[in-house]
Amino acid sequence: PKFDERFQSYIEKPIHDLTYKEDLSKEEVYLASFNEDDKVIDLDELEIVLAKKYKRCRNCSMDLSFVISDEDEKAKEVVLVEYRFNYSIPSKLVKSDLDNKVKFSKIYTQFIYQIPVHKKKYFVFKTNKVPEFERRLRRMDPSCSPDYIACSIKDISEKFFR
């Protein structure tokens, strides 16, 4: 994607680095296979930059985004990912928090990339907690979007980066 180069160097980062930063246990990051050239947009950093620029409070945002495309590079979409490695109790997952992260992240990524956002939004948990959080997302009341996907970092790596 082409966008202001002042932003690019500041917010475009290797996905491994962001994963390492978010994974306090330092166990999950090594379950995924990322290359140094697997770059993503750090949406938290983007939100900091935008809040300063427009002199406003920070909005919540997903952790990262990246572009996927079909085989001939014609159909492109932005994927949104939120790391939740440090969540261990499914009942602490709140629908309004997830919805707000998605809402603001969609606005920012559409501004940057000017392409559609992928239908599914990915929430990454510790591998051994994924089944619990899948159930929580399905049974949440009020119900959350069926497009909210609980997964592991290995799932993200295999689905989008290999």
PDB file of C-alpha atoms in Angstrom:
ATOM      1  CA  PRO A   1       0.000   0.000   0.000  1.00  0.00           C
ATOM      2  CA  LYS A   2       1.071   3.525  -0.691  1.00  0.00           C
ATOM      3  CA  PHE A   3       0.515   6.115   2.006  1.00  0.00           C
ATOM      4  CA  ASP A   4       2.362   8.997   3.607  1.00  0.00           C
ATOM      5  CA  GLU A   5       5.965   7.822   4.046  1.00  0.00           C
ATOM      6  CA  ARG A   6       6.274   9.684   7.344  1.00  0.00           C
ATOM      7  CA  PHE A   7       3.635   7.312   8.709  1.00  0.00           C
ATOM      8  CA  GLN A   8       4.950   4.248   6.934  1.00  0.00           C
ATOM      9  CA  SER A   9       8.330   4.083   8.636  1.00  0.00           C
ATOM     10  CA  TYR A  10       6.715   4.726  11.997  1.00  0.00           C
ATOM     11  CA  ILE A  11       3.776   2.321  11.864  1.00  0.00           C
ATOM     12  CA  GLU A  12       4.841  -0.413   9.436  1.00  0.00           C
ATOM     13  CA  LYS A  13       6.560  -3.142  11.447  1.00  0.00           C
ATOM     14  CA  PRO A  14       7.482  -6.817  11.219  1.00  0.00           C
ATOM     15  CA  ILE A  15       4.610  -8.922  12.533  1.00  0.00           C
ATOM     16  CA  HIS A  16       7.061 -10.947  14.597  1.00  0.00           C
ATOM     17  CA  ASP A  17       8.065  -7.804  16.533  1.00  0.00           C
ATOM     18  CA  LEU A  18       4.460  -6.861  17.317  1.00  0.00           C
ATOM     19  CA  THR A  19       3.651 -10.428  18.323  1.00  0.00           C
ATOM     20  CA  TYR A  20       6.686 -10.557  20.589  1.00  0.00           C
ATOM     21  CA  LYS A  21       5.690  -7.265  22.237  1.00  0.00           C
ATOM     22  CA  GLU A  22       2.109  -8.429  22.903  1.00  0.00           C
ATOM     23  CA  ASP A  23       2.950 -11.957  24.077  1.00  0.00           C
ATOM     24  CA  LEU A  24       4.014 -11.389  27.677  1.00  0.00           C
ATOM     25  CA  SER A  25       4.633 -15.116  28.211  1.00  0.00           C
ATOM     26  CA  LYS A  26       6.940 -15.204  25.146  1.00  0.00           C
ATOM     27  CA  GLU A  27       5.576 -18.698  24.422  1.00  0.00           C
ATOM     28  CA  GLU A  28       3.071 -18.071  21.635  1.00  0.00           C
ATOM     29  CA  VAL A  29       5.306 -15.917  19.433  1.00  0.00           C
ATOM     30  CA  TYR A  30       7.526 -18.885  18.627  1.00  0.00           C
ATOM     31  CA  LEU A  31       4.599 -21.071  17.515  1.00  0.00           C
ATOM     32  CA  ALA A  32       4.228 -18.981  14.365  1.00  0.00           C
ATOM     33  CA  SER A  33       6.531 -18.797  11.379  1.00  0.00           C
ATOM     34  CA  PHE A  34       7.025 -15.208  10.296  1.00  0.00           C
ATOM     35  CA  ASN A  35       9.760 -13.806   8.096  1.00  0.00           C
ATOM     36  CA  GLU A  36      11.413 -10.445   8.723  1.00  0.00           C
ATOM     37  CA  ASP A  37       9.763  -9.110   5.568  1.00  0.00           C
ATOM     38  CA  ASP A  38       6.256 -10.017   6.843  1.00  0.00           C
ATOM     39  CA  LYS A  39       5.245  -6.432   7.578  1.00  0.00           C
ATOM     40  CA  VAL A  40       1.988  -5.145   9.042  1.00  0.00           C
ATOM     41  CA  ILE A  41       0.550  -1.811  10.117  1.00  0.00           C
ATOM     42  CA  ASP A  42       0.680  -1.247  13.874  1.00  0.00           C
ATOM     43  CA  LEU A  43      -2.801   0.192  14.407  1.00  0.00           C
ATOM     44  CA  ASP A  44      -2.089   1.170  18.012  1.00  0.00           C
ATOM     45  CA  GLU A  45       0.831   3.331  16.834  1.00  0.00           C
ATOM     46  CA  LEU A  46      -1.321   4.748  14.049  1.00  0.00           C
ATOM     47  CA  GLU A  47      -3.961   5.729  16.593  1.00  0.00           C
ATOM     48  CA  ILE A  48      -1.319   7.487  18.718  1.00  0.00           C
ATOM     49  CA  VAL A  49      -0.119   9.436  15.661  1.00  0.00           C
ATOM     50  CA  LEU A  50      -3.662  10.415  14.646  1.00  0.00           C
ATOM     51  CA  ALA A  51      -4.683  11.425  18.178  1.00  0.00           C
ATOM     52  CA  LYS A  52      -1.642  13.711  18.435  1.00  0.00           C
ATOM     53  CA  LYS A  53      -2.158  15.141  14.965  1.00  0.00           C
ATOM     54  CA  TYR A  54      -5.835  15.962  15.583  1.00  0.00           C
ATOM     55  CA  LYS A  55      -5.340  16.854  19.289  1.00  0.00           C
ATOM     56  CA  ARG A  56      -7.920  14.387  20.559  1.00  0.00           C
ATOM     57  CA  CYS A  57      -8.148  11.461  22.950  1.00  0.00           C
ATOM     58  CA  ARG A  58      -7.107   8.067  21.658  1.00  0.00           C
ATOM     59  CA  ASN A  59      -9.730   5.681  20.342  1.00  0.00           C
ATOM     60  CA  CYS A  60      -9.454   1.960  20.813  1.00  0.00           C
ATOM     61  CA  SER A  61      -8.122  -0.007  17.870  1.00  0.00           C
ATOM     62  CA  MET A  62      -7.191  -3.475  16.779  1.00  0.00           C
ATOM     63  CA  ASP A  63      -3.475  -4.261  17.067  1.00  0.00           C
ATOM     64  CA  LEU A  64      -2.556  -4.688  13.424  1.00  0.00           C
ATOM     65  CA  SER A  65      -3.670  -4.852   9.826  1.00  0.00           C
ATOM     66  CA  PHE A  66      -2.277  -6.180   6.567  1.00  0.00           C
ATOM     67  CA  VAL A  67      -3.401  -6.585   2.962  1.00  0.00           C
ATOM     68  CA  ILE A  68      -4.354  -9.871   1.340  1.00  0.00           C
ATOM     69  CA  SER A  69      -5.102 -10.424  -2.328  1.00  0.00           C
ATOM     70  CA  ASP A  70      -6.264 -13.068  -4.738  1.00  0.00           C
ATOM     71  CA  GLU A  71      -3.876 -14.899  -7.085  1.00  0.00           C
ATOM     72  CA  ASP A  72      -3.804 -12.171  -9.730  1.00  0.00           C
ATOM     73  CA  GLU A  73      -3.484  -9.335  -7.166  1.00  0.00           C
ATOM     74  CA  LYS A  74      -6.731  -7.717  -8.346  1.00  0.00           C
ATOM     75  CA  ALA A  75      -9.063  -8.300  -5.406  1.00  0.00           C
ATOM     76  CA  LYS A  76      -7.490  -6.899  -2.251  1.00  0.00           C
ATOM     77  CA  GLU A  77      -8.752  -6.643   1.313  1.00  0.00           C
ATOM     78  CA  VAL A  78      -7.425  -5.440   4.651  1.00  0.00           C
ATOM     79  CA  VAL A  79      -7.338  -7.983   7.480  1.00  0.00           C
ATOM     80  CA  LEU A  80      -7.748  -6.760  11.072  1.00  0.00           C
ATOM     81  CA  VAL A  81      -6.125  -8.635  13.966  1.00  0.00           C
ATOM     82  CA  GLU A  82      -6.306  -8.117  17.726  1.00  0.00           C
ATOM     83  CA  TYR A  83      -3.954  -9.899  20.125  1.00  0.00           C
ATOM     84  CA  ARG A  84      -5.552 -11.212  23.304  1.00  0.00           C
ATOM     85  CA  PHE A  85      -2.743 -13.467  24.526  1.00  0.00           C
ATOM     86  CA  ASN A  86      -3.091 -12.277  28.081  1.00  0.00           C
ATOM     87  CA  TYR A  87      -6.792 -13.046  28.408  1.00  0.00           C
ATOM     88  CA  SER A  88      -7.446 -16.177  30.426  1.00  0.00           C
ATOM     89  CA  ILE A  89     -11.058 -15.716  31.569  1.00  0.00           C
ATOM     90  CA  PRO A  90     -13.570 -15.786  28.693  1.00  0.00           C
ATOM     91  CA  SER A  91     -16.260 -13.896  30.636  1.00  0.00           C
ATOM     92  CA  LYS A  92     -13.980 -10.829  30.674  1.00  0.00           C
ATOM     93  CA  LEU A  93     -14.332 -10.553  26.907  1.00  0.00           C
ATOM     94  CA  VAL A  94     -16.874  -7.745  26.325  1.00  0.00           C
ATOM     95  CA  LYS A  95     -18.790  -7.292  23.078  1.00  0.00           C
ATOM     96  CA  SER A  96     -18.766  -3.473  23.143  1.00  0.00           C
ATOM     97  CA  ASP A  97     -14.954  -3.458  23.520  1.00  0.00           C
ATOM     98  CA  LEU A  98     -14.568  -5.728  20.495  1.00  0.00           C
ATOM     99  CA  ASP A  99     -17.084  -3.737  18.447  1.00  0.00           C
ATOM    100  CA  ASN A 100     -15.343  -0.430  19.197  1.00  0.00           C
ATOM    101  CA  LYS A 101     -11.926  -1.804  18.271  1.00  0.00           C
ATOM    102  CA  VAL A 102     -13.320  -3.037  14.961  1.00  0.00           C
ATOM    103  CA  LYS A 103     -15.253   0.169  14.279  1.00  0.00           C
ATOM    104  CA  PHE A 104     -12.329   2.562  14.655  1.00  0.00           C
ATOM    105  CA  SER A 105      -9.850   0.228  12.971  1.00  0.00           C
ATOM    106  CA  LYS A 106     -12.075  -0.076   9.911  1.00  0.00           C
ATOM    107  CA  ILE A 107     -12.172   3.706   9.600  1.00  0.00           C
ATOM    108  CA  TYR A 108      -8.384   4.037   9.837  1.00  0.00           C
ATOM    109  CA  THR A 109      -7.524   1.187   7.521  1.00  0.00           C
ATOM    110  CA  GLN A 110      -9.973   2.297   4.853  1.00  0.00           C
ATOM    111  CA  PHE A 111      -8.371   5.752   5.034  1.00  0.00           C
ATOM    112  CA  ILE A 112      -4.852   4.320   4.665  1.00  0.00           C
ATOM    113  CA  TYR A 113      -5.379   1.560   2.146  1.00  0.00           C
ATOM    114  CA  GLN A 114      -8.530   2.734   0.354  1.00  0.00           C
ATOM    115  CA  ILE A 115      -9.617  -0.871  -0.173  1.00  0.00           C
ATOM    116  CA  PRO A 116     -12.320  -2.939   1.555  1.00  0.00           C
ATOM    117  CA  VAL A 117     -11.879  -4.524   4.964  1.00  0.00           C
ATOM    118  CA  HIS A 118     -11.982  -8.333   5.089  1.00  0.00           C
ATOM    119  CA  LYS A 119     -15.292  -9.659   6.400  1.00  0.00           C
ATOM    120  CA  LYS A 120     -13.724 -11.668   9.231  1.00  0.00           C
ATOM    121  CA  LYS A 121     -11.956 -10.012  12.164  1.00  0.00           C
ATOM    122  CA  TYR A 122      -9.377 -12.120  14.015  1.00  0.00           C
ATOM    123  CA  PHE A 123      -8.890 -12.193  17.786  1.00  0.00           C
ATOM    124  CA  VAL A 124      -5.731 -14.085  18.706  1.00  0.00           C
ATOM    125  CA  PHE A 125      -5.562 -15.973  22.012  1.00  0.00           C
ATOM    126  CA  LYS A 126      -3.109 -18.390  23.561  1.00  0.00           C
ATOM    127  CA  THR A 127      -3.320 -21.648  21.671  1.00  0.00           C
ATOM    128  CA  ASN A 128      -4.655 -23.623  24.629  1.00  0.00           C
ATOM    129  CA  LYS A 129      -7.392 -21.000  25.256  1.00  0.00           C
ATOM    130  CA  VAL A 130      -8.781 -20.741  21.710  1.00  0.00           C
ATOM    131  CA  PRO A 131     -11.634 -23.283  22.205  1.00  0.00           C
ATOM    132  CA  GLU A 132     -12.860 -21.446  25.315  1.00  0.00           C
ATOM    133  CA  PHE A 133     -12.884 -18.098  23.541  1.00  0.00           C
ATOM    134  CA  GLU A 134     -14.550 -19.567  20.447  1.00  0.00           C
ATOM    135  CA  ARG A 135     -17.400 -20.687  22.712  1.00  0.00           C
ATOM    136  CA  ARG A 136     -17.499 -17.280  24.393  1.00  0.00           C
ATOM    137  CA  LEU A 137     -17.808 -15.464  21.070  1.00  0.00           C
ATOM    138  CA  ARG A 138     -20.608 -17.807  19.942  1.00  0.00           C
ATOM    139  CA  ARG A 139     -22.561 -17.589  23.205  1.00  0.00           C
ATOM    140  CA  MET A 140     -22.095 -13.928  24.030  1.00  0.00           C
ATOM    141  CA  ASP A 141     -25.317 -12.079  24.920  1.00  0.00           C
ATOM    142  CA  PRO A 142     -25.998  -9.780  23.218  1.00  0.00           C
ATOM    143  CA  SER A 143     -24.497 -11.784  20.424  1.00  0.00           C
ATOM    144  CA  CYS A 144     -21.404 -10.552  18.678  1.00  0.00           C
ATOM    145  CA  SER A 145     -20.747 -10.728  14.995  1.00  0.00           C
ATOM    146  CA  PRO A 146     -20.306 -14.239  13.569  1.00  0.00           C
ATOM    147  CA  ASP A 147     -17.391 -12.693  11.670  1.00  0.00           C
ATOM    148  CA  TYR A 148     -15.377 -12.378  14.883  1.00  0.00           C
ATOM    149  CA  ILE A 149     -12.951 -15.293  14.843  1.00  0.00           C
ATOM    150  CA  ALA A 150     -11.043 -16.610  17.863  1.00  0.00           C
ATOM    151  CA  CYS A 151      -7.778 -18.172  16.740  1.00  0.00           C
ATOM    152  CA  SER A 152      -4.127 -18.755  17.609  1.00  0.00           C
ATOM    153  CA  ILE A 153      -1.081 -16.952  16.270  1.00  0.00           C
ATOM    154  CA  LYS A 154      -0.157 -20.134  14.428  1.00  0.00           C
ATOM    155  CA  ASP A 155      -3.552 -19.992  12.664  1.00  0.00           C
ATOM    156  CA  ILE A 156      -2.801 -16.441  11.486  1.00  0.00           C
ATOM    157  CA  SER A 157       0.674 -17.420  10.351  1.00  0.00           C
ATOM    158  CA  GLU A 158      -0.524 -20.429   8.369  1.00  0.00           C
ATOM    159  CA  LYS A 159      -3.604 -18.772   6.875  1.00  0.00           C
ATOM    160  CA  PHE A 160      -2.025 -15.507   5.747  1.00  0.00           C
ATOM    161  CA  PHE A 161       1.757 -15.704   5.770  1.00  0.00           C
ATOM    162  CA  ARG A 162       2.641 -19.104   4.275  1.00  0.00           C
TER     163      ARG A 162
END
